[in-house]
Short mmCIF file of C-alpha atoms and ligand atoms in Angstrom, two decimals:
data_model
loop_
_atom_site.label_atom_id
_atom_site.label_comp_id
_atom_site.label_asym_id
_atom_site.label_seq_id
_atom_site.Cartn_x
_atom_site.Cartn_y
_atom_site.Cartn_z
CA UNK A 23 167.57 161.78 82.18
CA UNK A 24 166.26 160.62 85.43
CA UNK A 25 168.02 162.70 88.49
CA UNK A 26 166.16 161.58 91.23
CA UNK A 27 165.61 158.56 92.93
CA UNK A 28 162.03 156.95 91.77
CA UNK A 29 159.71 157.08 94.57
CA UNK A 30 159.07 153.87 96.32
CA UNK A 31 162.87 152.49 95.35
CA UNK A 32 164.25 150.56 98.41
CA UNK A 33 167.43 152.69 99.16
CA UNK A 34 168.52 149.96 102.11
CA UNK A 35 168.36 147.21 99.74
CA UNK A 36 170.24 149.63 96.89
CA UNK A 37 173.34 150.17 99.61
CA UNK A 38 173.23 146.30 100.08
CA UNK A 39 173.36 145.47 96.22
CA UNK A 40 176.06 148.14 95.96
CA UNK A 41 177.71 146.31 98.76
CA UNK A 42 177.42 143.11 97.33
CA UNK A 43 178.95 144.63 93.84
CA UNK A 44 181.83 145.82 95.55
CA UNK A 45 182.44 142.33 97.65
CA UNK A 46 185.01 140.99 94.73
CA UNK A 47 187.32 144.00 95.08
CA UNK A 48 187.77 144.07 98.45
CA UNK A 49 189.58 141.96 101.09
CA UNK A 50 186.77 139.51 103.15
CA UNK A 51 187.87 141.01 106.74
CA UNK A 52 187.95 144.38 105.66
CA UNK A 53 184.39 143.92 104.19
CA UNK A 54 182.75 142.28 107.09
CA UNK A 55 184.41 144.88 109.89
CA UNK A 56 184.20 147.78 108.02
CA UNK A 57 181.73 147.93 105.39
CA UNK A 58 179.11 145.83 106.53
CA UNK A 59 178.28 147.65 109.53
CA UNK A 60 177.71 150.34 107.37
CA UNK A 61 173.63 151.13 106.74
CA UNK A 62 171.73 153.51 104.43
CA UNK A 63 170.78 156.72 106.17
CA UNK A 64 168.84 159.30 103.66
CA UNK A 65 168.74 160.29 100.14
CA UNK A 66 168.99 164.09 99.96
CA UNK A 67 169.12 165.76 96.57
CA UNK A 68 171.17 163.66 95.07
CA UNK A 69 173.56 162.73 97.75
CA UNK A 70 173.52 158.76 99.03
CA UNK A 71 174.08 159.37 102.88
CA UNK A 72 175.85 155.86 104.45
CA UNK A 73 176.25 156.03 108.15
CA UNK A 74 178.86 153.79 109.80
CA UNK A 75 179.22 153.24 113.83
CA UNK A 76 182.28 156.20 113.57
CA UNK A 77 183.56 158.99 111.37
CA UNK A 78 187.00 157.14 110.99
CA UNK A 79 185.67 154.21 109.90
CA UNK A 80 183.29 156.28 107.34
CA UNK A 81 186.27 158.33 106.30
CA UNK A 82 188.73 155.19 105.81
CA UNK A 83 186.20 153.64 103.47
CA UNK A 84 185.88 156.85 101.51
CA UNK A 85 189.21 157.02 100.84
CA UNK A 86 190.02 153.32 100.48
CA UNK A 87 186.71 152.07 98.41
CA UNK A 88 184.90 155.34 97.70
CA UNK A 89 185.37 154.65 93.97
CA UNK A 90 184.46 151.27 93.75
CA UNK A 91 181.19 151.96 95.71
CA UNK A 92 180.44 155.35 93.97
CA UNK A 93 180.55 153.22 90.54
CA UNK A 94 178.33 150.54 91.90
CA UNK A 95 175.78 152.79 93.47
CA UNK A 96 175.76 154.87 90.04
CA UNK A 97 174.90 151.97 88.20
CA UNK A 98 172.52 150.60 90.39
CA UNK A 99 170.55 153.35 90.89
CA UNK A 100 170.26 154.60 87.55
CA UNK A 101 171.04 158.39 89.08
CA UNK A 102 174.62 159.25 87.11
CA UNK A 103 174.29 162.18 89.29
CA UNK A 104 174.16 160.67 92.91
CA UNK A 105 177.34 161.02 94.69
CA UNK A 106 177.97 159.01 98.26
CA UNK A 107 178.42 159.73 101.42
CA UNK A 108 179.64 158.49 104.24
CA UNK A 109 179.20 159.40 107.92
CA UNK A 110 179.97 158.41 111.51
CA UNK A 111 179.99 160.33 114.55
CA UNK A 112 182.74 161.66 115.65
CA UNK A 113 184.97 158.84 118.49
CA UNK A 114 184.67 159.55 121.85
CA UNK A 115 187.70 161.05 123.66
CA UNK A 116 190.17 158.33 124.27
CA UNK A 117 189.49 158.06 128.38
CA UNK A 118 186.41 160.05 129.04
CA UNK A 119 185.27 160.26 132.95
CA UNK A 120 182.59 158.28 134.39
CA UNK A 121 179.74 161.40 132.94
CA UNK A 122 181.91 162.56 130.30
CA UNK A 123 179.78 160.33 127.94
CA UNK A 124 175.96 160.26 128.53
CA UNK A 125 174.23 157.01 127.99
CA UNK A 126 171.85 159.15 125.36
CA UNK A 127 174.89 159.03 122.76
CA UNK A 128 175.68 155.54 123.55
CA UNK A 129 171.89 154.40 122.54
CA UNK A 130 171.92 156.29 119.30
CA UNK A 131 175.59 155.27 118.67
CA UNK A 132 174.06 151.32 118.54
CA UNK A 133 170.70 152.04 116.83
CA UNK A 134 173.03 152.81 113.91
CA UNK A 135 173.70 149.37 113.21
CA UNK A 136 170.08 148.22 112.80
CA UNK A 137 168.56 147.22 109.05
CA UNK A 138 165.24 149.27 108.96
CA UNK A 139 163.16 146.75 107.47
CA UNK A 140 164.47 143.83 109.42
CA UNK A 141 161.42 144.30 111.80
CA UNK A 142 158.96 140.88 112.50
CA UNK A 143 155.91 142.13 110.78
CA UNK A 144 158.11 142.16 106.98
CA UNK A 145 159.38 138.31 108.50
CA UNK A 146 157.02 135.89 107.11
CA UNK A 147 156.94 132.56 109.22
CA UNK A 148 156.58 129.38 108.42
CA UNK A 149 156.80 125.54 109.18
CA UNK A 150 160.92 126.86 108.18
CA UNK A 151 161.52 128.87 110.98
CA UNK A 152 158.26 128.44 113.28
CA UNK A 153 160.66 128.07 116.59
CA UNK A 154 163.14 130.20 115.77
CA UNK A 155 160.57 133.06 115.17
CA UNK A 156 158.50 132.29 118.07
CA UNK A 157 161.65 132.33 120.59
CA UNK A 158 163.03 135.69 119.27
CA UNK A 159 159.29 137.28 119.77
CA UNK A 160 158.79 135.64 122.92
CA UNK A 161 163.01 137.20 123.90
CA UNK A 162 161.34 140.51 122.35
CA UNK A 163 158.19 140.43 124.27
CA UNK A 164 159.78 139.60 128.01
CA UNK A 165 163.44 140.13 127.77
CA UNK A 166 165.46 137.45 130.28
CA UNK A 167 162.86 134.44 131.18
CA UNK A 168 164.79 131.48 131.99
CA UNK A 169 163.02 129.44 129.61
CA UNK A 170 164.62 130.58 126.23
CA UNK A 171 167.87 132.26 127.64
CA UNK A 172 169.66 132.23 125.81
CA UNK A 173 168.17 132.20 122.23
CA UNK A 174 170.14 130.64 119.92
CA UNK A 175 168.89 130.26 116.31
CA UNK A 176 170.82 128.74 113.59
CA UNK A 177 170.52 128.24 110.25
CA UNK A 178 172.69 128.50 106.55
CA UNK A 179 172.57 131.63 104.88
CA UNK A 180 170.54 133.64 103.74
CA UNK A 181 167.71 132.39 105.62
CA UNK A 182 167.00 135.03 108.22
CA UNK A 183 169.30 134.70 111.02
CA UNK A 184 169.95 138.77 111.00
CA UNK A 185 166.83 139.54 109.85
CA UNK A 186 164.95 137.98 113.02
CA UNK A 187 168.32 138.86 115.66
CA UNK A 188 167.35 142.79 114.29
CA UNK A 189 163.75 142.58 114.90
CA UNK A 190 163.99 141.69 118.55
CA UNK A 191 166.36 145.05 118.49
CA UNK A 192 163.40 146.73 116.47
CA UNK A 193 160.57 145.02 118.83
CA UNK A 194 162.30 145.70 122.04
CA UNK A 195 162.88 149.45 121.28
CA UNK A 196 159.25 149.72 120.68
CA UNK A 197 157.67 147.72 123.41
CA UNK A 198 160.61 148.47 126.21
CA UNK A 199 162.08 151.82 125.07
CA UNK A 200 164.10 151.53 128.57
CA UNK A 201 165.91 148.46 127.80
CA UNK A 202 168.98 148.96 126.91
CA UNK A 203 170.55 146.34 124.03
CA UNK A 204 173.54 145.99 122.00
CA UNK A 205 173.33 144.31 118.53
CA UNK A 206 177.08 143.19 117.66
CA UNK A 207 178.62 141.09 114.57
CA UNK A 208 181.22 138.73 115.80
CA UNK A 209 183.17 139.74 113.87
CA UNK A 210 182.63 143.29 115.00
CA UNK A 211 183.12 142.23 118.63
CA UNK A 212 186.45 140.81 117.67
CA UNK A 213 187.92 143.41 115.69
CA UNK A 214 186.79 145.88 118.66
CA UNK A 215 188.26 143.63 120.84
CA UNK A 216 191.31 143.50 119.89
CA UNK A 217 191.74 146.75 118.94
CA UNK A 218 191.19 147.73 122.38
CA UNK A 219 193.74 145.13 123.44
CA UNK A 220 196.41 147.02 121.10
CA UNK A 221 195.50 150.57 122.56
CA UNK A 222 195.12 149.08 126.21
CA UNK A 223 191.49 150.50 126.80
CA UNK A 224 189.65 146.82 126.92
CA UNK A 225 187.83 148.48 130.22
CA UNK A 226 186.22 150.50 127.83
CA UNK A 227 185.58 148.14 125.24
CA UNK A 228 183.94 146.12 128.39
CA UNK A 229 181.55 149.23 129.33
CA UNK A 230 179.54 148.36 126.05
CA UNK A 231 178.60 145.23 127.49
CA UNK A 232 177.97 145.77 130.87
CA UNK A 233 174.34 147.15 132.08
CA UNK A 234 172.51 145.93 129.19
CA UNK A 235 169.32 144.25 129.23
CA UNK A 236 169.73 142.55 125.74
CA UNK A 237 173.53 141.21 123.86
CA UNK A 238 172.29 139.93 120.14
CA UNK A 239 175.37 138.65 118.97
CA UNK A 240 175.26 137.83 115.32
CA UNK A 241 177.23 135.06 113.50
CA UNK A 242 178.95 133.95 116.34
CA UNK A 243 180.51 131.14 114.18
CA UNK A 244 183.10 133.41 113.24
CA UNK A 245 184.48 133.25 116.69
CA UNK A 246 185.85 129.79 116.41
CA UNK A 247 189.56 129.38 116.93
CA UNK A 248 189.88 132.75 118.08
CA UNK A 249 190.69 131.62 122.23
CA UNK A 250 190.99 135.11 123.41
CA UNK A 251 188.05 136.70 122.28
CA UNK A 252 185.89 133.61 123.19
CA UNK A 253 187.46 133.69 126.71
CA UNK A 254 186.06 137.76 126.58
CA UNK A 255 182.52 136.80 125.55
CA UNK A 256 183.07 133.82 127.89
CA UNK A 257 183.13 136.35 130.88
CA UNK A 258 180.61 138.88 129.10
CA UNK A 259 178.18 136.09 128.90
CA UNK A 260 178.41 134.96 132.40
CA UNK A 261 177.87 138.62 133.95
CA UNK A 262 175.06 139.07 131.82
CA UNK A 263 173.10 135.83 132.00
CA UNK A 264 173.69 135.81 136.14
CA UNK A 265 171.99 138.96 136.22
CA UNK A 266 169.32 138.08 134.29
CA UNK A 267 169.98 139.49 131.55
CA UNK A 268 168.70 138.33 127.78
CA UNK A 269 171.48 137.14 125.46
CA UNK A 270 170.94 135.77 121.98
CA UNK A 271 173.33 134.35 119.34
CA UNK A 272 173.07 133.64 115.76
CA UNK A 273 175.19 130.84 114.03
CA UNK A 274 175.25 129.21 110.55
CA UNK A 275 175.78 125.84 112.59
CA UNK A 276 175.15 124.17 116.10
CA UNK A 277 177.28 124.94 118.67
CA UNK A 278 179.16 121.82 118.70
CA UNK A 279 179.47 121.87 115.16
CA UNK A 280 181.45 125.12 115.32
CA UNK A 281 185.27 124.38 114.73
CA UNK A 282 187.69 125.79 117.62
CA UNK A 283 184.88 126.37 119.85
CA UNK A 284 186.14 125.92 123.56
CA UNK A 285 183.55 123.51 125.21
CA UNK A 286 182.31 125.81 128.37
CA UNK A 287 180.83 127.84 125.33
CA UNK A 288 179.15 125.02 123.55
CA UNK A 289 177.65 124.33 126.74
CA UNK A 290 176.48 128.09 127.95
CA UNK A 291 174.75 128.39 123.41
CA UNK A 292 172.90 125.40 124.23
CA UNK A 293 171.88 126.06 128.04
CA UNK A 294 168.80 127.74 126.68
CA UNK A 295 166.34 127.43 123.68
CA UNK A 296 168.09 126.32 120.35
CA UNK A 297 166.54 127.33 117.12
CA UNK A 298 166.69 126.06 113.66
CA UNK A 299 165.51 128.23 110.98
CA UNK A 300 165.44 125.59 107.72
CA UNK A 301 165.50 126.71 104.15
CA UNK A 302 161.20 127.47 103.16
CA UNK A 303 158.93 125.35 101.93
CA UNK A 304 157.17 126.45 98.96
CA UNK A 305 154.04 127.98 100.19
CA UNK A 306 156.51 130.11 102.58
CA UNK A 307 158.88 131.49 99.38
CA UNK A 308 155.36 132.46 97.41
CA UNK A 309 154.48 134.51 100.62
CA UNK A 310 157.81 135.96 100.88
CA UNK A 311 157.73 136.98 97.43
CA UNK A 312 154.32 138.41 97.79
CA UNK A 313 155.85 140.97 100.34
CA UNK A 314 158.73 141.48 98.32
CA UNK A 315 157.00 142.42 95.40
CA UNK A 316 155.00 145.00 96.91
CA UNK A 317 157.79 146.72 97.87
CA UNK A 318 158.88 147.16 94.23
CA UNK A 319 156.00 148.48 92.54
CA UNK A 320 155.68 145.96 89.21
CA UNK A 321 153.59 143.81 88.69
CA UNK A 322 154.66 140.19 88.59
CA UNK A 323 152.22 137.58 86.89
CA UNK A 324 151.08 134.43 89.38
CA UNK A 325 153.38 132.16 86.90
CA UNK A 326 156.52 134.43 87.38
CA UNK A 327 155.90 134.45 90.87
CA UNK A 328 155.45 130.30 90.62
CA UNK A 329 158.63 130.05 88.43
CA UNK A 330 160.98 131.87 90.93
CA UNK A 331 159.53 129.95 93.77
CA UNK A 332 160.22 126.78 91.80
CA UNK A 333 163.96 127.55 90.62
CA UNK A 334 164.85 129.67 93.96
CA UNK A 335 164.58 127.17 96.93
CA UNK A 336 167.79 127.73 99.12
CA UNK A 337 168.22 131.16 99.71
CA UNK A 338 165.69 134.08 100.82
CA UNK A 339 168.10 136.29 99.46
CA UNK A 340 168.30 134.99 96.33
CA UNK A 341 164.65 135.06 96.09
CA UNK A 342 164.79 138.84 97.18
CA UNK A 343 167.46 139.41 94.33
CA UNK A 344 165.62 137.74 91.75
CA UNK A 345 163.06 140.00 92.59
CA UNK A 346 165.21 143.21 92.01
CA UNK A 347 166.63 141.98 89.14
CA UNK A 348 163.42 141.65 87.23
CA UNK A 349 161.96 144.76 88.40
CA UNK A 350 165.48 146.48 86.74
CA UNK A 351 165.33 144.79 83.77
CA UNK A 352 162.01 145.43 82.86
CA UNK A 353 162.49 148.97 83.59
CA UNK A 354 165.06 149.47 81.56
CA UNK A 355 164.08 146.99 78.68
CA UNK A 356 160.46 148.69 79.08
CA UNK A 357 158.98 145.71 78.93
CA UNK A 358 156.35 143.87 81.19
CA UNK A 359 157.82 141.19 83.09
CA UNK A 360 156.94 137.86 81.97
CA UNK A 361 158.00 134.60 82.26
CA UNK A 362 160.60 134.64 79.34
CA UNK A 363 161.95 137.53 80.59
CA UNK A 364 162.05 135.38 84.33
CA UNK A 365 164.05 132.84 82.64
CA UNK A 366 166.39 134.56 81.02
CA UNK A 367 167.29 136.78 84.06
CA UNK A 368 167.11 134.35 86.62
CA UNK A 369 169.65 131.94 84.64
CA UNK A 370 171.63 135.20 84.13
CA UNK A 371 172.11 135.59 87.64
CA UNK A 372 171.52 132.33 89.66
CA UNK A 373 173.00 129.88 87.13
CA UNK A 374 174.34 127.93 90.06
CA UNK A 375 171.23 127.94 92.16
CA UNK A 376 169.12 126.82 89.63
CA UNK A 377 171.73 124.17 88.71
CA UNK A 378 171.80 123.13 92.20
CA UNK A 379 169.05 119.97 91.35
CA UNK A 380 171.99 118.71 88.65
CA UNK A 381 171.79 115.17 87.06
CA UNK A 382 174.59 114.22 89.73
CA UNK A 383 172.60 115.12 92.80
CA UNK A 384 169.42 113.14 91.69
CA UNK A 385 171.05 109.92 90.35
CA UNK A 386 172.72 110.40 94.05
CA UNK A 387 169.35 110.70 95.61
CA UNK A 388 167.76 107.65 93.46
CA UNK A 389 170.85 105.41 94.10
CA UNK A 390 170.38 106.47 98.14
CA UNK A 391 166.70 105.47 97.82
CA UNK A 392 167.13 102.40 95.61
CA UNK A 393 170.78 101.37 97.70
CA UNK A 394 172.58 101.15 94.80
CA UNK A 395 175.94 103.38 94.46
CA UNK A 396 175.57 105.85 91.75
CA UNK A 397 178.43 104.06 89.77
CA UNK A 398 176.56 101.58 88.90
CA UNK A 399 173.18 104.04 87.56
CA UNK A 400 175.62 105.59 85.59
CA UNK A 401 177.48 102.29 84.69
CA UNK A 402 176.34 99.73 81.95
CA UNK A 403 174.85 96.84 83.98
CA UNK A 404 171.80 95.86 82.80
CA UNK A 405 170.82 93.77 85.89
CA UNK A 406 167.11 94.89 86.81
CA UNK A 407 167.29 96.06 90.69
CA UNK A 408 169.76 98.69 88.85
CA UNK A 409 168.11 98.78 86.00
CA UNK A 410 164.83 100.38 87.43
CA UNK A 411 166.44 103.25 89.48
CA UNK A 412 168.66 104.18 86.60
CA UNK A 413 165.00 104.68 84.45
CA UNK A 414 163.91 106.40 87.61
CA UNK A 415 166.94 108.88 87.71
CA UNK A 416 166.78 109.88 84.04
CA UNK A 417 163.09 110.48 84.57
CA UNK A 418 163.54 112.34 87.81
CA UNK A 419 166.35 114.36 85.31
CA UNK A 420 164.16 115.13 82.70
CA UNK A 421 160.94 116.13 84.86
CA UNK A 422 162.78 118.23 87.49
CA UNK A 423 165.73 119.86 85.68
CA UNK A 424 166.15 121.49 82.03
CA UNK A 425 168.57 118.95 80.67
CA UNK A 426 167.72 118.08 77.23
CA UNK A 427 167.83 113.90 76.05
CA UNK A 428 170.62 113.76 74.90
CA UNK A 429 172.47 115.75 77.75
CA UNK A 430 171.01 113.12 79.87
CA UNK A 431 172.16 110.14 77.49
CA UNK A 432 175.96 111.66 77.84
CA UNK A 433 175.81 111.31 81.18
CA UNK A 434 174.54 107.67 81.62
CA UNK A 435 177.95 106.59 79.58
CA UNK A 436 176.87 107.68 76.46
CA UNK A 437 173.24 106.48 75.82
CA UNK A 438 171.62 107.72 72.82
CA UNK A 439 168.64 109.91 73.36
CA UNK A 440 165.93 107.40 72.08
CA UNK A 441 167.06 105.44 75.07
CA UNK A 442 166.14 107.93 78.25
CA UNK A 443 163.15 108.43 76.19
CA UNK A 444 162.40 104.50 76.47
CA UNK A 445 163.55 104.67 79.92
CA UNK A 446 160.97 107.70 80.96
CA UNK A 447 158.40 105.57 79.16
CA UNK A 448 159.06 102.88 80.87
CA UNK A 449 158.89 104.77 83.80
CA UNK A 450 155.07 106.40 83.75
CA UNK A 451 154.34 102.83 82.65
CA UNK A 452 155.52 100.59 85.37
CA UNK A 453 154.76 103.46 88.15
CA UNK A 454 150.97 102.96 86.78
CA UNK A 455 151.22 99.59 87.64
CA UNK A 456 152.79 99.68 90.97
CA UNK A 457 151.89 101.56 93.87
CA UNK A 458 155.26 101.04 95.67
CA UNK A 459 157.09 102.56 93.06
CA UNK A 460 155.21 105.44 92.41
CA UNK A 461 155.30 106.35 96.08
CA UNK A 462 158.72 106.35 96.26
CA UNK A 463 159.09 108.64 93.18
CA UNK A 464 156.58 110.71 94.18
CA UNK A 465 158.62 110.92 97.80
CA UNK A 466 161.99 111.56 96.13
CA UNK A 467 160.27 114.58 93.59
CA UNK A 468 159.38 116.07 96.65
CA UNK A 469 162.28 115.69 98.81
CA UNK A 470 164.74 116.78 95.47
CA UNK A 471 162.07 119.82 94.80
CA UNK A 472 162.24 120.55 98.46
P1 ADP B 1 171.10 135.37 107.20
O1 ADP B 1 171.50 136.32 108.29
O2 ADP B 1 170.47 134.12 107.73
O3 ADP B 1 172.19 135.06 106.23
P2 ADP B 1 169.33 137.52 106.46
O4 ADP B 1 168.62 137.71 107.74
O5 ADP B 1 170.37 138.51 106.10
O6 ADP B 1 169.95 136.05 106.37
O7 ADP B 1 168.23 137.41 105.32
C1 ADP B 1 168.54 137.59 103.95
C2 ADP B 1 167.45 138.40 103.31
O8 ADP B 1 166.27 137.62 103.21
C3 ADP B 1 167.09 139.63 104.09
O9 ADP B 1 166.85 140.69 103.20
C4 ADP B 1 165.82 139.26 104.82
O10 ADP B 1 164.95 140.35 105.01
C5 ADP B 1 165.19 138.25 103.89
N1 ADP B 1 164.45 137.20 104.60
C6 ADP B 1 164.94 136.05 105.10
N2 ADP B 1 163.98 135.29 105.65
C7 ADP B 1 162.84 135.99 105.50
C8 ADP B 1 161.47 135.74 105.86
N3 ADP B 1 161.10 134.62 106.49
N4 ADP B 1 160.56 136.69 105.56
C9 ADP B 1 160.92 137.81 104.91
N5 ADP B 1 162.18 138.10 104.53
C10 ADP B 1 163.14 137.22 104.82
MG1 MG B 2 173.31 137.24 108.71
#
């Protein structure tokens, strides 16, 4: 039985999946203040080391979710003998004087929070996120110019946000080790916030943000509706960006798209250089998957690589998980990884994201394209200008998805099978004949297949 960890295992990305195992059990707030700060520290022997920004928050989760995460991180790993645990430096006294707390331990206090591998040269960029990657290296390379202050990139998930907020922490440690940043979660800022409202010491909550050269706020959605706190990074914000300083923000939305966002903030997110990062195009995902599976060590044939790409199109993450998964399973099944093997696991685990192109969200596109109202495709008019799209839809169905004929014949009111097969016939047929047509199937394949 295997006791140690195999070389070349990514122990960041285990504490993440371990993480992500554990998400069910636990309440959402609880995970996103006090667990996901957490990050992976060091393997030693066999103990998991997990540091988190204090010792009471490492000691609460021990005691609170120890089990849970133990359990996940056993079966993860594959180690039955790894144990976790978690650390934190100890808090600082509750009122230290001015030089009772040296700015050394403050530094090494916020480098905890930092993903190791979120650096820019593991970030593949693309036509996706071109701007959004170009601002935060530009932020990295000359902290404060006018011209992209602030930085705010959004973007839905999974897509990078973090991953490009922590390499300008990364970059800007390496080219400007005397800057001095702070990388917060909103949620983080919030829940220190009003802690230090409860216990009265907000001035020292405030020392954190003044007389830094960098604030990377992350997910600053999460502040809408929360008027207090906003009016506190409100005030934060101004002090900073009238000294110069560099401030950038990460949302899943556009400022004025955030619910119970006051207005003077919508104004100072999109005073500067506003980033979208969009989900990749399919030459991006193939590179991303390239880097991803180097880090594991297997080999994954072109045509694995092409079927993830294909089924995966939403969601880095995803595509990073579908990775992992394969890489387990074929280490434990001992087999090769191949594409059956791809398609069983990847419909295992991403049912829904591989569902995501269903017959419903085609026949919408086609009736969109065609202006017809998706009714009436999956109606029983036989009236030609609906007649055409609905042959168009069940052919779009059939090429793009894995719904069998008759699946397809249920959901156009009950057709019988022979009948999408006419229709897909039909299809190839009259797009042979007529240029117009085919360009607009060929235009909705590749908007559906993204
Ligand atoms: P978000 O914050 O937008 O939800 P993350 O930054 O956490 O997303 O990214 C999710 C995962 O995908 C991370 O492991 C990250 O490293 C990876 N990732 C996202 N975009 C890229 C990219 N362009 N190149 C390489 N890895 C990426
Ligand atoms: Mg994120």
């Amino acid at each position: 039985m295997e006791q140690t960890a195999p070389s070349g295992m990514d122990l960041p990305g285990l504490w993440n999946r371990c993480l992500e195992a554990a998400r069910p059990s636990i309440p959402p707030t609880s995970f996103s203040s006090w667990l996901q700060v957490s990050c992976f520290e060091a393997l030693e022997d066999d103990r998991f080391i997990v540091r988190f920004p204090n010792a009471f928050m490492a000691r609460w989760t021990m005691t609170q979710y120890g089990e849970i995460l133990q359990g996940s991180l056993r079966e993860l790993s594959g180690i039955p003998g790894i144990s976790l645990q978690c650390v934190g430096d100890p808090a600082p006294p509750a009122s230290p004087g001015p030089e009772a707390q040296p700015r050394q331990n403050q530094t090494s206090i916020r480098s905890n929070y930092l993903h190791p591998s979120y650096t820019f040269d593991r970030f593949v960029a693309g036509p996706s996120n071109e701007l959004a990657h170009a601002g935060a290296r530009a932020v990295a390379m000359n902290p404060g110019s006018p011209s992209y202050n602030p930085l705010f990139i959004y973007g839905g998930v999974g897509l990078g946000k973090t991953h490009l907020i922590q390499g300008i922490a990364h970059e800007v440690r390496r080219l400007h080790p005397d800057k001095r940043f702070v990388y917060v979660s909103s949620e983080q800022f919030l829940h220190l916030f009003v802690t230090s409202l409860g216990r009265q010491n907000v001035d020292e909550f405030r020392r954190i943000y003044r007389d830094v050269d960098l604030l990377l706020m992350d997910d600053v959605q999460s502040l809408g509706g929360k008027a207090q706190t906003q009016e506190e990074l409100f005030h934060r914000f101004n002090d900073l960006y009238q000294t110069g300083r560099q401030i950038v923000f990460t949302s899943d939305r556009l400022p004025g798209e955030i619910p119970g966002l006051e207005e003077r903030l919508v104004s100072r997110f999109q005073s500067g250089l506003v980033a979208d990062i969009q989900p990749p195009d399919y030459e991006t995902r193939m590179a991303i998957l390239d880097l991803k599976v180097r880090d594991e060590g297997e080999f994954f044939p072109a045509e694995v690589l092409d079927f993830i790409a294909s089924t995966i199109r939403s969601n880095v993450r995803q595509l990073e998980g579908a990775v992992h998964r394969l890489a387990a399973s074929s280490r434990i099944n001992g087999t090769p990884i191949d594409l059956a093997l791809a398609k069983r696991v990847l419909s295992d685990a991403f049912g829904s994201a591989s569902q995501k192109l269903s017959a419903g969200v085609i026949t919408a596109a086609v009736a969109e394209a065609f202006s017809v109202a998706p009714a009436q495709l999956r109606g029983k008019q036989r009236r030609r200008d609906i007649l055409v799209p609905r042959q168009v839809a069940m052919f779009l169905i059939r090429e793009l998805t894995e719904t069998s004929l008759v699946e397809i014949g249920r959901f156009f009111s009950g057709r019988d099978h022979s009948t999408v097969l006419n229709a897909i016939d039909r299809v190839r047929q009259l797009s042979s004949e007529d240029a117009s047509l085919r360009r607009r199937i060929l235009d909705l394949r590749t908007r559906l297949s993204g």
